[in-house]
Amino acid sequence: MSRRLVPGCLVLSDWYRSAESKEFFSSILYKNRRKHFGLLEGPALPLKLSVDTVSYKIFVCGKSGVGKTAFVAKLAGLEVPSMHHETTGIQTTVVFWPVKLRENGRVLMFRLQFWDCGENAIRRFDHLLPACRDQADAMLLLFSFTDRSSFDDLFNQLARLSGPENGMLKLVVGTKFDQFMHTDVTEKELREFQQAWAVPVFRFQSSVSGVSQPALEDVAPLLNGLAEHLWNQDQLAVSLQTEVGVC
């Protein structure tokens, strides 16, 4: 179901910088800051800019302390608490992100609902993991470049959280990539991991432009990449269903 994607082959990576995109991004911004959307809320676009919204549920997992909650907060444009606290239950965050497809110029509004649950909570309460995985479209496995054990734990995470019956998209994100002076994971190891597991790996910085809220350019590469892989998976699924129907 998956294939190796070259970044930017499906989604115009720099479209968010263009004049054409301003009205679309204005719907998710207020005074140049990201709007916060609840589970039942969405961007208000003028009728002339009405676009299709595609929704996805994304389960964020990884060893305690790798920065799962901070990672999601940055993608949503939220301020990140200075002190680390283990997530005690399930925390859901909705992120809207408009993209333009390279092939046909179609604009889509991605609605990404991130489900973040603390590792200790998952181990203590049996119902949390099934709830996070239920009808999830993708699983983001996080590790920290400054924590070697979190990278080694990816192998256990993949084995434990993905079974043969589970066809959800799997992506890996390395946090604290900007702290390269303290990294415990080499580029060679990342390449070998990707080749062995056929899972894309994204790199994400822990600091963002020296401000309390991340700018669009801080989160655009990862959100565009995530949208690209999700859309690719959907198109492959449609193509497979069509082939089965023809047969």
PDB file of C-alpha atoms in Angstrom:
ATOM      1  CA  MET A   1       0.000   0.000   0.000  1.00  0.00           C
ATOM      2  CA  SER A   2       2.910   2.380   0.517  1.00  0.00           C
ATOM      3  CA  ARG A   3       5.563   3.713  -1.770  1.00  0.00           C
ATOM      4  CA  ARG A   4       8.569   5.937  -1.320  1.00  0.00           C
ATOM      5  CA  LEU A   5       7.625   9.585  -1.836  1.00  0.00           C
ATOM      6  CA  VAL A   6       9.980  12.342  -2.895  1.00  0.00           C
ATOM      7  CA  PRO A   7       9.136  15.402  -0.736  1.00  0.00           C
ATOM      8  CA  GLY A   8       7.015  17.833  -2.724  1.00  0.00           C
ATOM      9  CA  CYS A   9       5.988  15.395  -5.460  1.00  0.00           C
ATOM     10  CA  LEU A  10       2.279  15.551  -4.546  1.00  0.00           C
ATOM     11  CA  VAL A  11       1.961  18.798  -2.585  1.00  0.00           C
ATOM     12  CA  LEU A  12       3.405  22.205  -3.502  1.00  0.00           C
ATOM     13  CA  SER A  13       5.789  22.639  -0.570  1.00  0.00           C
ATOM     14  CA  ASP A  14       6.198  26.441  -0.785  1.00  0.00           C
ATOM     15  CA  TRP A  15       2.604  27.248  -1.685  1.00  0.00           C
ATOM     16  CA  TYR A  16       1.968  28.706   1.781  1.00  0.00           C
ATOM     17  CA  ARG A  17       4.410  31.510   0.890  1.00  0.00           C
ATOM     18  CA  SER A  18       2.525  32.532  -2.276  1.00  0.00           C
ATOM     19  CA  ALA A  19       0.042  35.378  -2.674  1.00  0.00           C
ATOM     20  CA  GLU A  20      -2.582  32.891  -3.864  1.00  0.00           C
ATOM     21  CA  SER A  21      -2.553  31.077  -0.524  1.00  0.00           C
ATOM     22  CA  LYS A  22      -3.048  34.147   1.688  1.00  0.00           C
ATOM     23  CA  GLU A  23      -6.849  33.993   1.823  1.00  0.00           C
ATOM     24  CA  PHE A  24      -6.778  30.274   2.604  1.00  0.00           C
ATOM     25  CA  PHE A  25      -4.270  30.684   5.418  1.00  0.00           C
ATOM     26  CA  SER A  26      -6.125  33.720   6.728  1.00  0.00           C
ATOM     27  CA  SER A  27      -8.889  31.305   7.725  1.00  0.00           C
ATOM     28  CA  ILE A  28      -6.562  29.565  10.193  1.00  0.00           C
ATOM     29  CA  LEU A  29      -4.859  32.756  11.435  1.00  0.00           C
ATOM     30  CA  TYR A  30      -5.898  35.677  13.612  1.00  0.00           C
ATOM     31  CA  LYS A  31      -3.581  38.682  13.802  1.00  0.00           C
ATOM     32  CA  ASN A  32      -0.825  36.504  12.324  1.00  0.00           C
ATOM     33  CA  ARG A  33      -1.278  33.923  15.060  1.00  0.00           C
ATOM     34  CA  ARG A  34      -2.847  30.498  14.656  1.00  0.00           C
ATOM     35  CA  LYS A  35      -6.498  30.101  15.581  1.00  0.00           C
ATOM     36  CA  HIS A  36      -7.400  27.350  18.023  1.00  0.00           C
ATOM     37  CA  PHE A  37     -10.162  25.024  16.843  1.00  0.00           C
ATOM     38  CA  GLY A  38     -12.333  22.759  18.978  1.00  0.00           C
ATOM     39  CA  LEU A  39     -13.581  19.354  17.845  1.00  0.00           C
ATOM     40  CA  LEU A  40     -16.716  20.851  16.240  1.00  0.00           C
ATOM     41  CA  GLU A  41     -15.132  24.033  14.855  1.00  0.00           C
ATOM     42  CA  GLY A  42     -13.537  24.778  11.507  1.00  0.00           C
ATOM     43  CA  PRO A  43     -12.121  27.619   9.395  1.00  0.00           C
ATOM     44  CA  ALA A  44     -14.600  30.051   7.824  1.00  0.00           C
ATOM     45  CA  LEU A  45     -13.791  30.532   4.136  1.00  0.00           C
ATOM     46  CA  PRO A  46     -15.555  32.839   1.633  1.00  0.00           C
ATOM     47  CA  LEU A  47     -17.902  30.994  -0.731  1.00  0.00           C
ATOM     48  CA  LYS A  48     -15.591  31.681  -3.665  1.00  0.00           C
ATOM     49  CA  LEU A  49     -12.852  29.784  -1.816  1.00  0.00           C
ATOM     50  CA  SER A  50     -14.926  26.833  -0.653  1.00  0.00           C
ATOM     51  CA  VAL A  51     -12.723  23.747  -0.700  1.00  0.00           C
ATOM     52  CA  ASP A  52     -13.098  20.111   0.232  1.00  0.00           C
ATOM     53  CA  THR A  53     -12.030  19.186   3.759  1.00  0.00           C
ATOM     54  CA  VAL A  54     -10.354  15.818   4.310  1.00  0.00           C
ATOM     55  CA  SER A  55     -10.207  14.550   7.888  1.00  0.00           C
ATOM     56  CA  TYR A  56      -7.697  12.191   9.486  1.00  0.00           C
ATOM     57  CA  LYS A  57      -7.150  10.753  12.937  1.00  0.00           C
ATOM     58  CA  ILE A  58      -3.479  10.538  13.927  1.00  0.00           C
ATOM     59  CA  PHE A  59      -2.180   8.611  16.924  1.00  0.00           C
ATOM     60  CA  VAL A  60       1.011  10.100  18.419  1.00  0.00           C
ATOM     61  CA  CYS A  61       3.094   7.642  20.434  1.00  0.00           C
ATOM     62  CA  GLY A  62       6.603   7.252  21.793  1.00  0.00           C
ATOM     63  CA  LYS A  63       8.638   6.902  24.936  1.00  0.00           C
ATOM     64  CA  SER A  64       7.850   9.243  27.821  1.00  0.00           C
ATOM     65  CA  GLY A  65       9.813  12.511  27.626  1.00  0.00           C
ATOM     66  CA  VAL A  66      10.485  12.592  23.870  1.00  0.00           C
ATOM     67  CA  GLY A  67       8.238  15.644  23.501  1.00  0.00           C
ATOM     68  CA  LYS A  68       4.940  14.307  22.130  1.00  0.00           C
ATOM     69  CA  THR A  69       2.749  16.969  23.731  1.00  0.00           C
ATOM     70  CA  ALA A  70       5.152  19.783  22.825  1.00  0.00           C
ATOM     71  CA  PHE A  71       5.359  18.474  19.265  1.00  0.00           C
ATOM     72  CA  VAL A  72       1.576  18.546  18.793  1.00  0.00           C
ATOM     73  CA  ALA A  73       1.327  21.975  20.450  1.00  0.00           C
ATOM     74  CA  LYS A  74       3.838  23.406  17.983  1.00  0.00           C
ATOM     75  CA  LEU A  75       1.990  21.955  15.007  1.00  0.00           C
ATOM     76  CA  ALA A  76      -1.203  23.574  16.301  1.00  0.00           C
ATOM     77  CA  GLY A  77       0.476  26.917  16.984  1.00  0.00           C
ATOM     78  CA  LEU A  78      -0.009  26.624  20.732  1.00  0.00           C
ATOM     79  CA  GLU A  79       2.402  27.806  23.373  1.00  0.00           C
ATOM     80  CA  VAL A  80       4.433  24.992  24.902  1.00  0.00           C
ATOM     81  CA  PRO A  81       4.698  24.766  28.711  1.00  0.00           C
ATOM     82  CA  SER A  82       8.243  25.271  29.974  1.00  0.00           C
ATOM     83  CA  MET A  83       7.957  22.324  32.368  1.00  0.00           C
ATOM     84  CA  HIS A  84       7.443  18.728  31.239  1.00  0.00           C
ATOM     85  CA  HIS A  85       4.419  16.908  32.606  1.00  0.00           C
ATOM     86  CA  GLU A  86       3.417  13.378  31.683  1.00  0.00           C
ATOM     87  CA  THR A  87       0.075  13.294  29.838  1.00  0.00           C
ATOM     88  CA  THR A  88      -2.292  11.541  32.248  1.00  0.00           C
ATOM     89  CA  GLY A  89      -4.933  10.499  29.703  1.00  0.00           C
ATOM     90  CA  ILE A  90      -5.849  11.125  26.078  1.00  0.00           C
ATOM     91  CA  GLN A  91      -5.395  14.651  24.772  1.00  0.00           C
ATOM     92  CA  THR A  92      -6.874  15.538  21.363  1.00  0.00           C
ATOM     93  CA  THR A  93      -5.817  18.525  19.262  1.00  0.00           C
ATOM     94  CA  VAL A  94      -7.258  19.627  15.911  1.00  0.00           C
ATOM     95  CA  VAL A  95      -4.996  21.206  13.306  1.00  0.00           C
ATOM     96  CA  PHE A  96      -6.260  22.627  10.009  1.00  0.00           C
ATOM     97  CA  TRP A  97      -3.786  22.970   7.148  1.00  0.00           C
ATOM     98  CA  PRO A  98      -4.545  23.979   3.516  1.00  0.00           C
ATOM     99  CA  VAL A  99      -2.448  22.479   0.708  1.00  0.00           C
ATOM    100  CA  LYS A 100      -2.382  22.691  -3.079  1.00  0.00           C
ATOM    101  CA  LEU A 101      -1.903  19.488  -5.073  1.00  0.00           C
ATOM    102  CA  ARG A 102       0.833  19.584  -7.688  1.00  0.00           C
ATOM    103  CA  GLU A 103      -0.910  17.394 -10.268  1.00  0.00           C
ATOM    104  CA  ASN A 104      -4.168  19.283 -10.771  1.00  0.00           C
ATOM    105  CA  GLY A 105      -3.867  22.500  -8.745  1.00  0.00           C
ATOM    106  CA  ARG A 106      -6.689  21.450  -6.423  1.00  0.00           C
ATOM    107  CA  VAL A 107      -6.705  23.020  -2.957  1.00  0.00           C
ATOM    108  CA  LEU A 108      -7.644  20.814   0.003  1.00  0.00           C
ATOM    109  CA  MET A 109      -8.150  21.682   3.663  1.00  0.00           C
ATOM    110  CA  PHE A 110      -6.622  18.964   5.823  1.00  0.00           C
ATOM    111  CA  ARG A 111      -8.237  18.447   9.204  1.00  0.00           C
ATOM    112  CA  LEU A 112      -5.751  16.573  11.362  1.00  0.00           C
ATOM    113  CA  GLN A 113      -6.944  15.322  14.735  1.00  0.00           C
ATOM    114  CA  PHE A 114      -3.953  14.322  16.861  1.00  0.00           C
ATOM    115  CA  TRP A 115      -4.452  11.855  19.704  1.00  0.00           C
ATOM    116  CA  ASP A 116      -1.702  12.076  22.325  1.00  0.00           C
ATOM    117  CA  CYS A 117      -1.583   9.687  25.266  1.00  0.00           C
ATOM    118  CA  GLY A 118       1.107   9.289  27.919  1.00  0.00           C
ATOM    119  CA  GLU A 119       3.134   6.068  27.813  1.00  0.00           C
ATOM    120  CA  ASN A 120       2.565   5.352  31.498  1.00  0.00           C
ATOM    121  CA  ALA A 121      -1.177   5.913  31.136  1.00  0.00           C
ATOM    122  CA  ILE A 122      -1.304   3.433  28.235  1.00  0.00           C
ATOM    123  CA  ARG A 123       0.422   0.817  30.372  1.00  0.00           C
ATOM    124  CA  ARG A 124      -1.859   1.403  33.367  1.00  0.00           C
ATOM    125  CA  PHE A 125      -5.217   1.518  31.592  1.00  0.00           C
ATOM    126  CA  ASP A 126      -5.978  -1.162  29.014  1.00  0.00           C
ATOM    127  CA  HIS A 127      -8.716   0.806  27.225  1.00  0.00           C
ATOM    128  CA  LEU A 128      -6.564   3.792  26.208  1.00  0.00           C
ATOM    129  CA  LEU A 129      -4.451   2.145  23.499  1.00  0.00           C
ATOM    130  CA  PRO A 130      -7.439   0.587  21.677  1.00  0.00           C
ATOM    131  CA  ALA A 131      -9.213   3.968  21.807  1.00  0.00           C
ATOM    132  CA  CYS A 132      -6.203   5.734  20.252  1.00  0.00           C
ATOM    133  CA  ARG A 133      -5.796   3.108  17.544  1.00  0.00           C
ATOM    134  CA  ASP A 134      -9.498   2.760  16.723  1.00  0.00           C
ATOM    135  CA  GLN A 135     -10.115   4.059  13.173  1.00  0.00           C
ATOM    136  CA  ALA A 136      -6.770   5.894  13.197  1.00  0.00           C
ATOM    137  CA  ASP A 137      -5.469   6.774   9.741  1.00  0.00           C
ATOM    138  CA  ALA A 138      -1.852   7.232  10.781  1.00  0.00           C
ATOM    139  CA  MET A 139       0.523   6.576  13.630  1.00  0.00           C
ATOM    140  CA  LEU A 140       3.370   8.968  14.397  1.00  0.00           C
ATOM    141  CA  LEU A 141       6.168   7.319  16.362  1.00  0.00           C
ATOM    142  CA  LEU A 142       8.379   9.890  18.077  1.00  0.00           C
ATOM    143  CA  PHE A 143      11.930   9.634  19.337  1.00  0.00           C
ATOM    144  CA  SER A 144      14.375  12.251  20.570  1.00  0.00           C
ATOM    145  CA  PHE A 145      17.740  12.837  18.925  1.00  0.00           C
ATOM    146  CA  THR A 146      19.118  13.457  22.417  1.00  0.00           C
ATOM    147  CA  ASP A 147      17.786  10.190  23.887  1.00  0.00           C
ATOM    148  CA  ARG A 148      19.347   7.082  22.392  1.00  0.00           C
ATOM    149  CA  SER A 149      16.984   4.737  24.228  1.00  0.00           C
ATOM    150  CA  SER A 150      13.954   6.384  22.590  1.00  0.00           C
ATOM    151  CA  PHE A 151      15.385   5.554  19.149  1.00  0.00           C
ATOM    152  CA  ASP A 152      16.127   1.956  20.157  1.00  0.00           C
ATOM    153  CA  ASP A 153      12.570   1.712  21.485  1.00  0.00           C
ATOM    154  CA  LEU A 154      11.157   2.394  18.001  1.00  0.00           C
ATOM    155  CA  PHE A 155      11.650  -1.244  17.085  1.00  0.00           C
ATOM    156  CA  ASN A 156       9.530  -2.366  20.055  1.00  0.00           C
ATOM    157  CA  GLN A 157       6.944   0.335  19.310  1.00  0.00           C
ATOM    158  CA  LEU A 158       6.543  -0.805  15.712  1.00  0.00           C
ATOM    159  CA  ALA A 159       6.233  -4.429  16.744  1.00  0.00           C
ATOM    160  CA  ARG A 160       3.794  -3.713  19.582  1.00  0.00           C
ATOM    161  CA  LEU A 161       1.580  -1.066  17.988  1.00  0.00           C
ATOM    162  CA  SER A 162       1.233  -2.400  14.460  1.00  0.00           C
ATOM    163  CA  GLY A 163      -0.162  -5.798  13.599  1.00  0.00           C
ATOM    164  CA  PRO A 164      -0.784  -7.508  10.268  1.00  0.00           C
ATOM    165  CA  GLU A 165      -4.439  -6.486  10.472  1.00  0.00           C
ATOM    166  CA  ASN A 166      -3.584  -2.828  10.939  1.00  0.00           C
ATOM    167  CA  GLY A 167      -3.130  -0.942   7.673  1.00  0.00           C
ATOM    168  CA  MET A 168      -2.666   2.527   9.150  1.00  0.00           C
ATOM    169  CA  LEU A 169       0.099   4.769   7.816  1.00  0.00           C
ATOM    170  CA  LYS A 170       3.252   4.740   9.946  1.00  0.00           C
ATOM    171  CA  LEU A 171       5.663   7.679  10.137  1.00  0.00           C
ATOM    172  CA  VAL A 172       8.595   8.408  12.452  1.00  0.00           C
ATOM    173  CA  VAL A 173       9.478  11.858  13.800  1.00  0.00           C
ATOM    174  CA  GLY A 174      12.768  12.717  15.460  1.00  0.00           C
ATOM    175  CA  THR A 175      12.400  15.637  17.890  1.00  0.00           C
ATOM    176  CA  LYS A 176      15.108  18.016  19.151  1.00  0.00           C
ATOM    177  CA  PHE A 177      16.925  17.751  15.813  1.00  0.00           C
ATOM    178  CA  ASP A 178      18.328  21.262  16.314  1.00  0.00           C
ATOM    179  CA  GLN A 179      20.338  20.041  19.324  1.00  0.00           C
ATOM    180  CA  PHE A 180      22.817  18.361  16.993  1.00  0.00           C
ATOM    181  CA  MET A 181      25.725  18.885  19.400  1.00  0.00           C
ATOM    182  CA  HIS A 182      24.079  16.416  21.785  1.00  0.00           C
ATOM    183  CA  THR A 183      22.641  13.928  19.305  1.00  0.00           C
ATOM    184  CA  ASP A 184      22.845  10.232  20.127  1.00  0.00           C
ATOM    185  CA  VAL A 185      21.549   9.038  16.726  1.00  0.00           C
ATOM    186  CA  THR A 186      23.588   9.146  13.517  1.00  0.00           C
ATOM    187  CA  GLU A 187      22.357   9.773   9.967  1.00  0.00           C
ATOM    188  CA  LYS A 188      23.685   6.351   8.965  1.00  0.00           C
ATOM    189  CA  GLU A 189      21.496   4.702  11.590  1.00  0.00           C
ATOM    190  CA  LEU A 190      18.476   6.639  10.333  1.00  0.00           C
ATOM    191  CA  ARG A 191      19.093   5.521   6.744  1.00  0.00           C
ATOM    192  CA  GLU A 192      19.471   1.904   7.831  1.00  0.00           C
ATOM    193  CA  PHE A 193      16.268   2.159   9.885  1.00  0.00           C
ATOM    194  CA  GLN A 194      14.296   3.562   6.939  1.00  0.00           C
ATOM    195  CA  GLN A 195      15.591   0.854   4.620  1.00  0.00           C
ATOM    196  CA  ALA A 196      14.827  -1.926   7.096  1.00  0.00           C
ATOM    197  CA  TRP A 197      11.325  -0.790   8.035  1.00  0.00           C
ATOM    198  CA  ALA A 198      10.299   1.214   4.916  1.00  0.00           C
ATOM    199  CA  VAL A 199       9.022   3.971   7.219  1.00  0.00           C
ATOM    200  CA  PRO A 200       9.634   7.677   6.420  1.00  0.00           C
ATOM    201  CA  VAL A 201      11.540   9.660   9.066  1.00  0.00           C
ATOM    202  CA  PHE A 202      10.937  13.385   9.650  1.00  0.00           C
ATOM    203  CA  ARG A 203      13.234  15.685  11.623  1.00  0.00           C
ATOM    204  CA  PHE A 204      11.677  18.290  13.900  1.00  0.00           C
ATOM    205  CA  GLN A 205      13.350  21.107  15.808  1.00  0.00           C
ATOM    206  CA  SER A 206      12.554  21.738  19.447  1.00  0.00           C
ATOM    207  CA  SER A 207      13.073  25.513  19.198  1.00  0.00           C
ATOM    208  CA  VAL A 208      11.023  27.626  16.776  1.00  0.00           C
ATOM    209  CA  SER A 209      12.140  31.054  15.635  1.00  0.00           C
ATOM    210  CA  GLY A 210      12.730  32.251  19.195  1.00  0.00           C
ATOM    211  CA  VAL A 211       9.040  33.051  19.742  1.00  0.00           C
ATOM    212  CA  SER A 212       6.314  31.611  21.946  1.00  0.00           C
ATOM    213  CA  GLN A 213       4.237  30.576  18.931  1.00  0.00           C
ATOM    214  CA  PRO A 214       5.827  28.818  15.937  1.00  0.00           C
ATOM    215  CA  ALA A 215       5.633  30.558  12.572  1.00  0.00           C
ATOM    216  CA  LEU A 216       4.202  28.815   9.517  1.00  0.00           C
ATOM    217  CA  GLU A 217       7.670  28.125   8.104  1.00  0.00           C
ATOM    218  CA  ASP A 218       8.560  26.229  11.289  1.00  0.00           C
ATOM    219  CA  VAL A 219       5.768  23.683  10.892  1.00  0.00           C
ATOM    220  CA  ALA A 220       5.064  23.780   7.127  1.00  0.00           C
ATOM    221  CA  PRO A 221       7.621  21.093   6.110  1.00  0.00           C
ATOM    222  CA  LEU A 222       6.211  18.508   8.505  1.00  0.00           C
ATOM    223  CA  LEU A 223       2.535  19.350   7.956  1.00  0.00           C
ATOM    224  CA  ASN A 224       3.014  19.312   4.180  1.00  0.00           C
ATOM    225  CA  GLY A 225       4.863  16.005   4.428  1.00  0.00           C
ATOM    226  CA  LEU A 226       2.176  14.495   6.621  1.00  0.00           C
ATOM    227  CA  ALA A 227      -0.570  15.689   4.261  1.00  0.00           C
ATOM    228  CA  GLU A 228       1.349  14.273   1.305  1.00  0.00           C
ATOM    229  CA  HIS A 229       1.669  10.796   2.818  1.00  0.00           C
ATOM    230  CA  LEU A 230      -1.955  10.722   3.990  1.00  0.00           C
ATOM    231  CA  TRP A 231      -3.254  11.799   0.584  1.00  0.00           C
ATOM    232  CA  ASN A 232      -0.994   9.282  -1.155  1.00  0.00           C
ATOM    233  CA  GLN A 233      -2.334   6.488   1.042  1.00  0.00           C
ATOM    234  CA  ASP A 234      -5.915   7.489   0.221  1.00  0.00           C
ATOM    235  CA  GLN A 235      -5.261   7.529  -3.521  1.00  0.00           C
ATOM    236  CA  LEU A 236      -3.588   4.127  -3.391  1.00  0.00           C
ATOM    237  CA  ALA A 237      -6.577   2.743  -1.472  1.00  0.00           C
ATOM    238  CA  VAL A 238      -9.005   4.149  -4.062  1.00  0.00           C
ATOM    239  CA  SER A 239      -6.906   2.721  -6.876  1.00  0.00           C
ATOM    240  CA  LEU A 240      -6.874  -0.707  -5.216  1.00  0.00           C
ATOM    241  CA  GLN A 241     -10.637  -0.692  -4.671  1.00  0.00           C
ATOM    242  CA  THR A 242     -11.152   0.253  -8.329  1.00  0.00           C
ATOM    243  CA  GLU A 243      -8.982  -2.623  -9.498  1.00  0.00           C
ATOM    244  CA  VAL A 244     -10.837  -5.075  -7.270  1.00  0.00           C
ATOM    245  CA  GLY A 245     -14.173  -3.756  -8.559  1.00  0.00           C
ATOM    246  CA  VAL A 246     -13.096  -4.191 -12.175  1.00  0.00           C
ATOM    247  CA  CYS A 247     -11.982  -7.750 -11.531  1.00  0.00           C
TER     248      CYS A 247
END
